[in-house]
Each structure stands twice: as C-alpha cells, then as structure tokens.
Short mmCIF file of C-alpha atoms in Angstrom, two decimals:
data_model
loop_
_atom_site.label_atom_id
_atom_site.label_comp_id
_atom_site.label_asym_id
_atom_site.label_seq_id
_atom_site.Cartn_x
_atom_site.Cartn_y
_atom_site.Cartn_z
CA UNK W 1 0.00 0.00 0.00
CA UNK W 2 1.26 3.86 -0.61
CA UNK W 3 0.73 6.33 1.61
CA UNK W 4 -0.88 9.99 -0.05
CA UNK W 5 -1.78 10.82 -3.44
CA UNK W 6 0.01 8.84 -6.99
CA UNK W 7 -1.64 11.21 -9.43
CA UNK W 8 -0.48 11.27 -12.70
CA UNK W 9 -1.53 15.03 -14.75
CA UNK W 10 -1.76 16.01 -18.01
CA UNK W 11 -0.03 18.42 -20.08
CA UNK W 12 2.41 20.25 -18.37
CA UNK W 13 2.78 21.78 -15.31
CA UNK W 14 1.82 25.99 -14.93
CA UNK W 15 4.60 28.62 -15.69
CA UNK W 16 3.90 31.92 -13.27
CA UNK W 17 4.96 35.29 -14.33
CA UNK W 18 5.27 37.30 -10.90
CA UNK W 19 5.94 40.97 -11.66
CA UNK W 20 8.06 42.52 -8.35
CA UNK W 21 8.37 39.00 -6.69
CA UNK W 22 10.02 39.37 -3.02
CA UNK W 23 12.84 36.96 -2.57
CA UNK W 24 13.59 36.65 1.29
CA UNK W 25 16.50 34.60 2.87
CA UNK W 26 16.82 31.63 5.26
CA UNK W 27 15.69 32.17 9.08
CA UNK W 28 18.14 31.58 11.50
CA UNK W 29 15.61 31.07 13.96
CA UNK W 30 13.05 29.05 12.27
CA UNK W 31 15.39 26.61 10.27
CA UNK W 32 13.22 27.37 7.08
CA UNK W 33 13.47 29.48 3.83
CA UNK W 34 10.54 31.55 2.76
CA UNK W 35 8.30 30.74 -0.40
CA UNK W 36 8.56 33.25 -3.09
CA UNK W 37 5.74 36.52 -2.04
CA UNK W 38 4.41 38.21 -4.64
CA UNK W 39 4.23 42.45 -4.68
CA UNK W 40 1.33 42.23 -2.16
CA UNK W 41 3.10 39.83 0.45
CA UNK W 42 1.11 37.13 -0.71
CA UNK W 43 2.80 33.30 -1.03
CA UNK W 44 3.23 32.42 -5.12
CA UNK W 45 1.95 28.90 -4.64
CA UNK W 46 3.89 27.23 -7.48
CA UNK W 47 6.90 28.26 -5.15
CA UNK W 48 5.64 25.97 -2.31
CA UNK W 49 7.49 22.30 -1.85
CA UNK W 50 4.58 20.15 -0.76
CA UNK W 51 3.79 16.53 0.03
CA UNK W 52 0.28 15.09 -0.16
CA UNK W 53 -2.30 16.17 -0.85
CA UNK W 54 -3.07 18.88 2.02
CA UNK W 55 -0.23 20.79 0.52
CA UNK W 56 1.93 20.53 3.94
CA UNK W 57 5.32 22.39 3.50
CA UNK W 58 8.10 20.09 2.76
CA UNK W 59 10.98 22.45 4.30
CA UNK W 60 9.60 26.33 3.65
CA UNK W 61 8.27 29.34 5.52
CA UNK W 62 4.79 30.29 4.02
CA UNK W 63 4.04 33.44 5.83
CA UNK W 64 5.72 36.72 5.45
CA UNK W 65 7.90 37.34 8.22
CA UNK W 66 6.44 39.59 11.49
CA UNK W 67 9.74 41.72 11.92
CA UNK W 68 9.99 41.90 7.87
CA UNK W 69 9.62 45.27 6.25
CA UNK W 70 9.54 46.12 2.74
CA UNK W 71 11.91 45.05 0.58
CA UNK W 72 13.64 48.65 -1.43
CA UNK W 73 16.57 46.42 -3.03
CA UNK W 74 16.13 45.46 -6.38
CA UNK W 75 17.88 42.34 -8.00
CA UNK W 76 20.40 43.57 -11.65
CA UNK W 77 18.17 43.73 -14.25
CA UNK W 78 17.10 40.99 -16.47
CA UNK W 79 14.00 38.09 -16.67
CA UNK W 80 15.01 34.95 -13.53
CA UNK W 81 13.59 31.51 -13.48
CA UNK W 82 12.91 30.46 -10.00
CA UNK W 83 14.43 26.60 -9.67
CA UNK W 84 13.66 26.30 -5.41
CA UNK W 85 16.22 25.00 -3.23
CA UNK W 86 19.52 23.21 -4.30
CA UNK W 87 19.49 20.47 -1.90
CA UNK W 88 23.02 18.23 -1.92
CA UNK W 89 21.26 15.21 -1.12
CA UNK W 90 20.63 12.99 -3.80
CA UNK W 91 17.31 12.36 -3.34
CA UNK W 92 15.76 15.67 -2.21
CA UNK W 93 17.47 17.38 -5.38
CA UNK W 94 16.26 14.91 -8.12
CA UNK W 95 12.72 15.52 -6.77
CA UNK W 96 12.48 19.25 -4.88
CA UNK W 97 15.07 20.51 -6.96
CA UNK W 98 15.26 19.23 -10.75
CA UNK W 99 11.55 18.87 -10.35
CA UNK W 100 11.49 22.96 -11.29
CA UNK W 101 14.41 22.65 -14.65
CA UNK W 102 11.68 21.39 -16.89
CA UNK W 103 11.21 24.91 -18.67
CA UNK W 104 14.67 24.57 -19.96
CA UNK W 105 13.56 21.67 -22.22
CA UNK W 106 11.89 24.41 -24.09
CA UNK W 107 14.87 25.86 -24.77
CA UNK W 108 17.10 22.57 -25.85
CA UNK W 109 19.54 20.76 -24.03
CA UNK W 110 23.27 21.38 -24.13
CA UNK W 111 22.90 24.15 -26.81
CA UNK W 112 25.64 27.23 -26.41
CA UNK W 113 23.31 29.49 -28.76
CA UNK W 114 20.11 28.85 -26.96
CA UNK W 115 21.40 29.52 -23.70
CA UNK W 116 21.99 33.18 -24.35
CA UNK W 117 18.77 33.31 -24.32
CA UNK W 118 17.74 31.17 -20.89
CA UNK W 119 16.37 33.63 -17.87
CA UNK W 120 19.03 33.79 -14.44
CA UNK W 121 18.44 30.56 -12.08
CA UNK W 122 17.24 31.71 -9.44
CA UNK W 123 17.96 29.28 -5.89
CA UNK W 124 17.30 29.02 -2.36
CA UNK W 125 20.31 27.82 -0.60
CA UNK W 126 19.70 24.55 1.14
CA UNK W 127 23.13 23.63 1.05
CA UNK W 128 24.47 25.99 -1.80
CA UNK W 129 27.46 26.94 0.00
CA UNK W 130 27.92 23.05 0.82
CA UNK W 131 31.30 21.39 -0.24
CA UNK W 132 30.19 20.29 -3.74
CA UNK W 133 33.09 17.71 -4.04
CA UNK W 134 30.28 14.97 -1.58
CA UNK W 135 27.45 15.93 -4.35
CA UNK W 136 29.03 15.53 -7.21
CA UNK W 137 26.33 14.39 -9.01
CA UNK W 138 24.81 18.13 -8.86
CA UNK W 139 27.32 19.77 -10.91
CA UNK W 140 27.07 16.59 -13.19
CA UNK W 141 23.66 16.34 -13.74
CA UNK W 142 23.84 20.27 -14.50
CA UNK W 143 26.58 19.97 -16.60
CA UNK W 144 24.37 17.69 -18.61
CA UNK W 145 22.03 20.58 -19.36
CA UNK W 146 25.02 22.92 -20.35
CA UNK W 147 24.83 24.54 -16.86
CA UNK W 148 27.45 25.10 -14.10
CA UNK W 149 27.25 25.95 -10.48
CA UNK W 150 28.18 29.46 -11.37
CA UNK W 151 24.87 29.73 -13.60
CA UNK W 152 22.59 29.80 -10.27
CA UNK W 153 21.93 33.30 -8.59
CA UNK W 154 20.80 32.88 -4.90
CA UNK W 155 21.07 36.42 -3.05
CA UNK W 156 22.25 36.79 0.72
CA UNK W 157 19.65 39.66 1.62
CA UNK W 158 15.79 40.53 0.96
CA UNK W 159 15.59 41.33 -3.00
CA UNK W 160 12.86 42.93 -4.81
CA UNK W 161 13.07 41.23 -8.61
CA UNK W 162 11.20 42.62 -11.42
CA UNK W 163 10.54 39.66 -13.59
CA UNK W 164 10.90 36.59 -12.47
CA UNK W 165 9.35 33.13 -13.83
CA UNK W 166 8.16 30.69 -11.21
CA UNK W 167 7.51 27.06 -12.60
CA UNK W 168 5.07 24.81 -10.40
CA UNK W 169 7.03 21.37 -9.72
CA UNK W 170 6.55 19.09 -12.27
CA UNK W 171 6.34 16.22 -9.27
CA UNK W 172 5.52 17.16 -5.48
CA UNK W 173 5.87 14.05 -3.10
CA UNK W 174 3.45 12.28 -2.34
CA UNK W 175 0.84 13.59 -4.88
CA UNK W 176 1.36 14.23 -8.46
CA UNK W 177 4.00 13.84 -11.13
CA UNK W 178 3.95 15.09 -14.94
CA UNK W 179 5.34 12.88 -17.38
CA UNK W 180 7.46 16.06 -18.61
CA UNK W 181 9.76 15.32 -15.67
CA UNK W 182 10.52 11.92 -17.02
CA UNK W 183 11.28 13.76 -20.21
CA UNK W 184 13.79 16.29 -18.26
CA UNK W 185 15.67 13.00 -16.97
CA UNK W 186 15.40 10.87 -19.82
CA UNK W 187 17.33 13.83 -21.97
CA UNK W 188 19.62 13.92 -18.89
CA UNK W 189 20.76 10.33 -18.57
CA UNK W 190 20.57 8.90 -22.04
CA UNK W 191 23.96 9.77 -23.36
CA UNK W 192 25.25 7.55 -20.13
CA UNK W 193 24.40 3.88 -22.07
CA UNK W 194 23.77 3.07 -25.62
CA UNK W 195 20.69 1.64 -26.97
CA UNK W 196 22.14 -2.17 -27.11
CA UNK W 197 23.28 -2.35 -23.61
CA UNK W 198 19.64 -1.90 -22.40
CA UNK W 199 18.85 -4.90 -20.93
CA UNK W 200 22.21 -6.64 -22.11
CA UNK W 201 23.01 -8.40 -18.55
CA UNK W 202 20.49 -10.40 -17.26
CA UNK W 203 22.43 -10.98 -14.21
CA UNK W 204 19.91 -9.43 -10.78
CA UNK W 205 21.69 -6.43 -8.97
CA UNK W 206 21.15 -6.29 -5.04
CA UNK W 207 21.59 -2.12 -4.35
CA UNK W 208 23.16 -2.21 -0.71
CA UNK W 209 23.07 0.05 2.28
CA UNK W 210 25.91 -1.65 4.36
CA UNK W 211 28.41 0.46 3.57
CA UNK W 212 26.67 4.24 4.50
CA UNK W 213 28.31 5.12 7.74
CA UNK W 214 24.52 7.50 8.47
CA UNK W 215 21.43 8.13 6.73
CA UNK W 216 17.63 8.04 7.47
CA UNK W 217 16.38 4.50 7.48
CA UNK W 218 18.28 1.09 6.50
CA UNK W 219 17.87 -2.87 7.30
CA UNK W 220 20.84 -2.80 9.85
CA UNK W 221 21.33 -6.83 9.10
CA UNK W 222 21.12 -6.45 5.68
CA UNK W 223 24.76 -8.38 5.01
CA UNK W 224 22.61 -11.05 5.68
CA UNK W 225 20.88 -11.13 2.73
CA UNK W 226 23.67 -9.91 0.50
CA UNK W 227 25.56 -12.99 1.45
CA UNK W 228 22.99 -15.44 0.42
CA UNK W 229 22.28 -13.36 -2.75
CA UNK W 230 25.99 -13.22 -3.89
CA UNK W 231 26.35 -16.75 -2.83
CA UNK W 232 23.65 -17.30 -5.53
CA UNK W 233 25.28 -15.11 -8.20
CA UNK W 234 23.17 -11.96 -7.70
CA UNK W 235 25.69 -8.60 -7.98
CA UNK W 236 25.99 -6.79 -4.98
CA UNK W 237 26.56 -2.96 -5.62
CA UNK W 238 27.39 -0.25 -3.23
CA UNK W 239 25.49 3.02 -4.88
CA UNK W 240 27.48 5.73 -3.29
CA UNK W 241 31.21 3.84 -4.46
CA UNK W 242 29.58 4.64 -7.89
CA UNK W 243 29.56 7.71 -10.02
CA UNK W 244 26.21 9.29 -11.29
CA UNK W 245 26.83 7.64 -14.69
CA UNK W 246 27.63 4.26 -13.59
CA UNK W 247 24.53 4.26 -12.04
CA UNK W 248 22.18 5.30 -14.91
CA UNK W 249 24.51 2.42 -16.85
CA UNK W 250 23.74 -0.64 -14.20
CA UNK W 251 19.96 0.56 -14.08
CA UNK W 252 19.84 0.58 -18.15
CA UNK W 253 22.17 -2.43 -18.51
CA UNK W 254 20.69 -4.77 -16.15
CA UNK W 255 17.36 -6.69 -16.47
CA UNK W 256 16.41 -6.87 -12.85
CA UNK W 257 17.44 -4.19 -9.59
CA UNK W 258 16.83 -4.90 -6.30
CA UNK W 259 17.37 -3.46 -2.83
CA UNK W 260 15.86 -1.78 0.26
CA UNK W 261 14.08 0.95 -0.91
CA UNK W 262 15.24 4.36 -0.66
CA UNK W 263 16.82 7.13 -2.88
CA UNK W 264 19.05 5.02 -5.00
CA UNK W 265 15.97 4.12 -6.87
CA UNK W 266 15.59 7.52 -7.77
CA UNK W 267 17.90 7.01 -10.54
CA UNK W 268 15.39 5.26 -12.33
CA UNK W 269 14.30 8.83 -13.79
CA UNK W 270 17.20 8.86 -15.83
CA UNK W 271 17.56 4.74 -17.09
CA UNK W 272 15.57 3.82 -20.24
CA UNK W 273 11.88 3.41 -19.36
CA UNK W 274 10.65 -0.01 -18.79
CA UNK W 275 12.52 -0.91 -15.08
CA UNK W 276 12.05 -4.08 -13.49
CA UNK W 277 12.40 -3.58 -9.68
CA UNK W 278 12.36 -5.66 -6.78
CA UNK W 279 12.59 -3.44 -3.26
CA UNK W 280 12.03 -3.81 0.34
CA UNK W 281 10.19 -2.09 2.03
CA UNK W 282 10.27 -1.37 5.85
CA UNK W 283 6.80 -0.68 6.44
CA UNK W 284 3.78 -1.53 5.20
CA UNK W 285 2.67 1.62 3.40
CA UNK W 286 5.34 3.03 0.54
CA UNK W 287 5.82 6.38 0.19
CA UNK W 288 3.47 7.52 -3.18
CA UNK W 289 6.34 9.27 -4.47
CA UNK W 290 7.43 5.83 -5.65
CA UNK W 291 4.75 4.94 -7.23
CA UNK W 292 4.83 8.14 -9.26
CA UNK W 293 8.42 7.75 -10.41
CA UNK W 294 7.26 4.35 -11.23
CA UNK W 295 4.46 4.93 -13.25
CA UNK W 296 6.20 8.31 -15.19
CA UNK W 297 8.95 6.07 -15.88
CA UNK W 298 6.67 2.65 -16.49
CA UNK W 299 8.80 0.70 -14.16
CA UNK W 300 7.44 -2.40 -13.53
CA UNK W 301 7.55 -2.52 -9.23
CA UNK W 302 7.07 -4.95 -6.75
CA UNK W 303 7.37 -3.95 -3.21
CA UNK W 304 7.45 -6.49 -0.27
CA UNK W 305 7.62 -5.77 3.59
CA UNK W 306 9.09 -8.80 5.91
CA UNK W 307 6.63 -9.65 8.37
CA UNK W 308 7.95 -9.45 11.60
CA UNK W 309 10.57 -6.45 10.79
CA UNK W 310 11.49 -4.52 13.98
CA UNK W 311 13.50 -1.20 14.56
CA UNK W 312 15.74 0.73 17.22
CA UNK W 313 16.99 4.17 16.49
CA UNK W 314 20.66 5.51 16.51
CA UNK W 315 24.03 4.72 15.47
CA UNK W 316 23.76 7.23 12.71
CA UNK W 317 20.40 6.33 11.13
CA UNK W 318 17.16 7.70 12.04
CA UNK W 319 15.95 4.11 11.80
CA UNK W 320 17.45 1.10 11.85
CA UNK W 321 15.39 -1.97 10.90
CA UNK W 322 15.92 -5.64 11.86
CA UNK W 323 14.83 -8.73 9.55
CA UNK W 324 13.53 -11.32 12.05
CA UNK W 325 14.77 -14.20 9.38
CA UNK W 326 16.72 -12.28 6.48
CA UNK W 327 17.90 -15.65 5.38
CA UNK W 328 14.39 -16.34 4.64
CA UNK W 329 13.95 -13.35 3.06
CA UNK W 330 17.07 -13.78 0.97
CA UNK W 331 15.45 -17.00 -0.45
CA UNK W 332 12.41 -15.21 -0.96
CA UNK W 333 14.11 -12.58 -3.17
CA UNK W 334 15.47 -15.15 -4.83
CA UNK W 335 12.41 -17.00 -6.01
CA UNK W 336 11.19 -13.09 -6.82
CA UNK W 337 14.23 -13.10 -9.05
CA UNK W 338 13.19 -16.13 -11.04
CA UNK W 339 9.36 -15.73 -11.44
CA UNK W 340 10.32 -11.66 -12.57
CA UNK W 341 8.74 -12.54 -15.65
CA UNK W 342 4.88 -13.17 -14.91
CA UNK W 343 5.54 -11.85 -10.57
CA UNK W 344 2.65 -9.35 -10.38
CA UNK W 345 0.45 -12.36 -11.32
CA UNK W 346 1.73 -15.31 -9.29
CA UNK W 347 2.21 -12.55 -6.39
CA UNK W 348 -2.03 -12.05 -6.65
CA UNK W 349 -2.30 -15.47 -6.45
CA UNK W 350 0.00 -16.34 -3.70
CA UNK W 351 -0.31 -13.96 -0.99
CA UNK W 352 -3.91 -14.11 0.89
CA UNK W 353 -3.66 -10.35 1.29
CA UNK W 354 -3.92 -9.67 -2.40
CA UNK W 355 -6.93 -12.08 -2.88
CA UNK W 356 -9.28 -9.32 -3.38
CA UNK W 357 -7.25 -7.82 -6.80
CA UNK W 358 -6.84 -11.39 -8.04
CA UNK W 359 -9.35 -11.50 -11.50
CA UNK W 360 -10.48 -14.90 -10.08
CA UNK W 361 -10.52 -16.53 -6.37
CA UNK W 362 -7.35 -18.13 -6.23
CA UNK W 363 -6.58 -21.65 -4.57
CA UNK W 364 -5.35 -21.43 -0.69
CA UNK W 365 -1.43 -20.90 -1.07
CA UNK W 366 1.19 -23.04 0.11
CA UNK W 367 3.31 -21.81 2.50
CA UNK W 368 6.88 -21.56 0.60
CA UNK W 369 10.04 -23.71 1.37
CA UNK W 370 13.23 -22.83 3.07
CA UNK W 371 14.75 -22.32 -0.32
CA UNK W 372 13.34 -20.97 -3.94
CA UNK W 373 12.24 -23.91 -6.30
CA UNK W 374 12.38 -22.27 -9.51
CA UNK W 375 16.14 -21.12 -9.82
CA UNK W 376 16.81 -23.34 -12.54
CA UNK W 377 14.55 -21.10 -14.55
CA UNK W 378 16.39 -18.53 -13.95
CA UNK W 379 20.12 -20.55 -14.83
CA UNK W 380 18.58 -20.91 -18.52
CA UNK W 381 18.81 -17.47 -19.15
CA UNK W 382 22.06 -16.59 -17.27
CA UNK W 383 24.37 -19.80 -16.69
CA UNK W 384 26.24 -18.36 -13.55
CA UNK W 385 23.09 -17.89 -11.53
CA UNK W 386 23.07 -20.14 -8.51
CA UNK W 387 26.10 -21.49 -9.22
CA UNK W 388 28.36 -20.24 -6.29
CA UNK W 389 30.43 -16.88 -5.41
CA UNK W 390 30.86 -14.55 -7.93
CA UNK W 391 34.97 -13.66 -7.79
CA UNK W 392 35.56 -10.83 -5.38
CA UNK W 393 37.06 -8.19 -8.11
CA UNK W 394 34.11 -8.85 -10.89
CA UNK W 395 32.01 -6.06 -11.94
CA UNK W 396 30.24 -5.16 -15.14
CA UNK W 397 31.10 -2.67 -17.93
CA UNK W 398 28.68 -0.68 -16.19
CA UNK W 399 30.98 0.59 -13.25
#
C-alpha cells in the first residue's frame, strides 16, 4: 500500500509570471526558507514544496515574516527563473530541486546558442554553500544541461526582482507527477548507455546500504541477505562507491534491480523506461512518491515488507530496521528473481492479502520452502546464476 496521493496530470505543469516578486533569505531562527511573495506579500503557490495532498510544506516558511519590512533592493536587471532549493542530497534534489528545470527543455539541451537566451536561475540555498566535491552528481547532472554551479543566482539579503518566472514542480511528493519530468531526466541520462546495452546483462543487482556510515532508514542486518544473494550469483553494488553515470549504466544495462528501498531508486528517472524492480520495504505503506516515479517512468515494481521487521533508532540512522529471518527473506528474493517474468500475477495469487485484486478466487497458497524452487529457470537465461560466489574483483562494464 502507498501512503498519499500517486496522481499522474496532463499536459504540463503551470509557468507563473510574478511581476516585483520578493525573494527573502533563510531564518536563523526558524530553520526554514521563505516561499517566493508576490508584490502584495502574498505566497506564489507554485513556489511551495509540498507533500500530499493537504499541501503541507516540505521544508519552507509560508508566511511573510512579522519583523519583515519592505523590501527597497532590487535584484540587476534581467528576466530569472525560480528553480527552489539546491538540496546536496541525492534524493531531495532529483525531486524538490530538478523537479522545477523542466522549462529549460523548451529551450534545448546542451545548446551554447540557446542559452543566451535562458532567464538567471534563481535558488534558495539549502546547502548551496555546501562542499560540492560529496554531491558531485549536482554539478554533473547540470553539466548535462550545459549549466554550471556558477549559472545559479541565490542572493544573501531581501531582493525585490522585477521579472521573475516561477515554474510549479513538475512532481511534489506524495501527490502528483507530470510525465514532462521523465522527459527532463530521460534527456539527462541517455547519453550515459547506448541503446544495445539496455537490458544486455540479465544478471539481478542487489543495491546495498551496508556500507553508509549514516542516513535516514536502512535494514541494519542487511549483510545477511547480501551474502545469500551473492552466494547465488546476484551482484551486490554499493550506490554511493559509484559515479552518477555508472549508475544510470547498471539501471539501463541490467534486467532486474533490487534493494531496500530508498533514494538510490531515484535514478530510475534517468535509465531507459521499462525498469524491473524488486525493493524492500520497511513498512507496510510506501511512500506515493514511488509509485509516481514508477508509473512516469513505467517501471514495472514490486514492493514487499518482511513480516515481523522490527527497529531501534541511533548509530547514525534515524531508523534502523531488523529482519527477524533475512535468510528467509534472501530466499524469498530469490524466487522473486526467477518468477520476474509473470511476478505481479503469481504474487495475486499467492499472498492471501492480495486475494481481493486477483481476477479470479485463487486456490489457498502453500506456505513456501526454506529455499526458492524455480532457480533453474532462472540458470537458462544466465548460466552463472546459482552457481556459487561470484569472484571478489568482478564487476560489469557498467561501473
């Protein structure tokens, strides 16, 4: 199940002109940076960050300030394109910050002519003035649409600007998502793989956590699956040893990705529509925002939550979660792995709490074995699956 809103809109999303916008800075006191007001003090709502469908703030300020006057200073001249906060975590920038670029597929990617005529980017500086060299997938990604880090304005003081062109996010967590976003990433990433290698390996890729030092949430005995899955030739891969390319690669090159769920799977904006995932979930209701990168992106999902999953907090994760059996689960995956080809249907038919969005009443299900019957399935198509450790210094041509 997903918790809030998975809408998918049409067209694209609205394009404000705000004449005299007022640009105010971070508060000190509040932890929060202010929405962009318009000339009467009033919030421009296609500057909000939301998530569900209430429209709660993600991270801003939505009233003007009590102890804030008028705002005399006036930005250089010139038209600016409002493109929200530049967050330097991965996750938070592909979808509160690149959510805002997708004007500037109107104007053509990489294009040195066109770009004399693109508006200033204007930021709010969640993290702007953050060491760039741990985010380096920010100036990459912006390199990629013939920016730098030096083509984004963000001012250090109230600033009255003239003309300035506020896009409404083309996805806001948790509600809605325009396919134009999956255009914006799509242009982004497809110079990273060529059209053969989609789908060339068919040889499963596990996306692992162990290796983060801190973070928000994470299966804290999650070695415990990776060793049963590499015992059984499934790649493990460490996302943050990899470079934004090399991860748009493995998602294009390989048939099936799986892992606990969380922002690596994010890159699936920028892979080659058509995904096959397999994640982990630690609760039982998914985040929608998910499911909209999912459907935008027609990646073909299947989320599963291990009964009996506990949690404790600290040692540098929000959350840490505990797998009552992950060797269990590790099996499970495996016979995930193998049935990937008809899954969403034998998964209606096998678990008792999808009966109801089964077509037909399906026959009580068996409770599964210690260890996945059809592997051998999955050895036709890929010979080393199953068939012991994979050698410590293999990797694909995808990083």
């Amino acid at each position: 199940m997903f918790f809030g809103h998975a809408r998918i809109l049409e067209g694209r999303p609205s394009l404000r002109l705000v004449e005299n916008a007022q640009y105010l800075t971070h508060d000190p006191r509040s932890g929060k940076i202010p929405v962009i007001f318009d000339d009467a003090r009033r919030m421009v709502h296609e500057s909000l960050d939301h998530h569900s469908g209430d429209r709660t703030p993600t991270w801003q300020a939505t009233a003007w300030p009590e102890d804030q006057g008028a705002v005399t200073e006036e930005a250089p001249e010139g038209t600016y394109l409002y493109v929200g906060a530049i967050h330097p975590h991965y996750g938070h920038f592909i979808v509160n910050t690149l959510a805002r670029f997708w004007p500037l597929l109107n104007l053509g990617l990489p294009d040195l002519d066109r770009r004399m005529l693109r508006p200033t980017l204007l930021c709010h500086g969640v993290g702007f003035h953050a060491d760039w060299r741990n985010a380096p997938f920010v100036p990459e990604i912006l390199g990629r649409l013939g920016l730098s880090m030096t083509d984004l304005t963000a001012f250090d003081r109230p600033m009255r600007i003239r003309t300035l062109l506020v896009p409404q996010a083309a996805l806001q967590q948790d509600d809605y998502a325009y396919p134009v976003f999956a255009e914006l990433c799509q242009a982004i990433g497809r110079d990273y793989y060529a059209a053969e290698e989609v789908d060339a390996d068919p040889q499963p890729v596990y996306l692992s956590k162990a290796r983060l030092t801190g973070g928000v949430r994470r299966f804290a005995n999650e070695e415990a699956i990776t060793a049963v899955l590499e015992r059984h030739g499934v790649r493990i891969v460490h996302p943050e040893l990899l470079s934004f390319p090399e991860q748009v690669r493995l998602f294009a090159r390989h048939r099936v990705i799986l892992g606990a769920n969380g922002s690596a799977f994010h890159t699936l904006m920028f892979a080659p529509p058509g995904r096959r995932v397999i994640a982990l979930s630690d609760r039982l209701k998914v985040s929608a925002t998910y499911r909209l990168i999912d459907l935008i992106t027609g990646t073909e999902a299947h989320y599963y939550y291990p009964v009996g999953t506990s949690s404790h907090v600290g040692d540098g994760f929000t959350v840490n979660f505990i797998l009552r059996d992950p060797e269990r689960v590790a099996a499970e995956l495996l016979d995930k792995i193998a049935r990937i080809d008809d899954l969403r249907e034998h998964d209606l038919r096998a678990d008792p709490g999808s009966w109801h969005l089964a077509p037909t009443i399906p026959p009580l299900p068996r409770r599964p074995g210690r260890l996945p019957a059809p592997l051998a399935r999955l050895r036709g198509a890929w010979p080393g699956f199953g068939r012991g450790r994979l050698d410590a210094g293999a990797k694909s041509s995808g990083g």
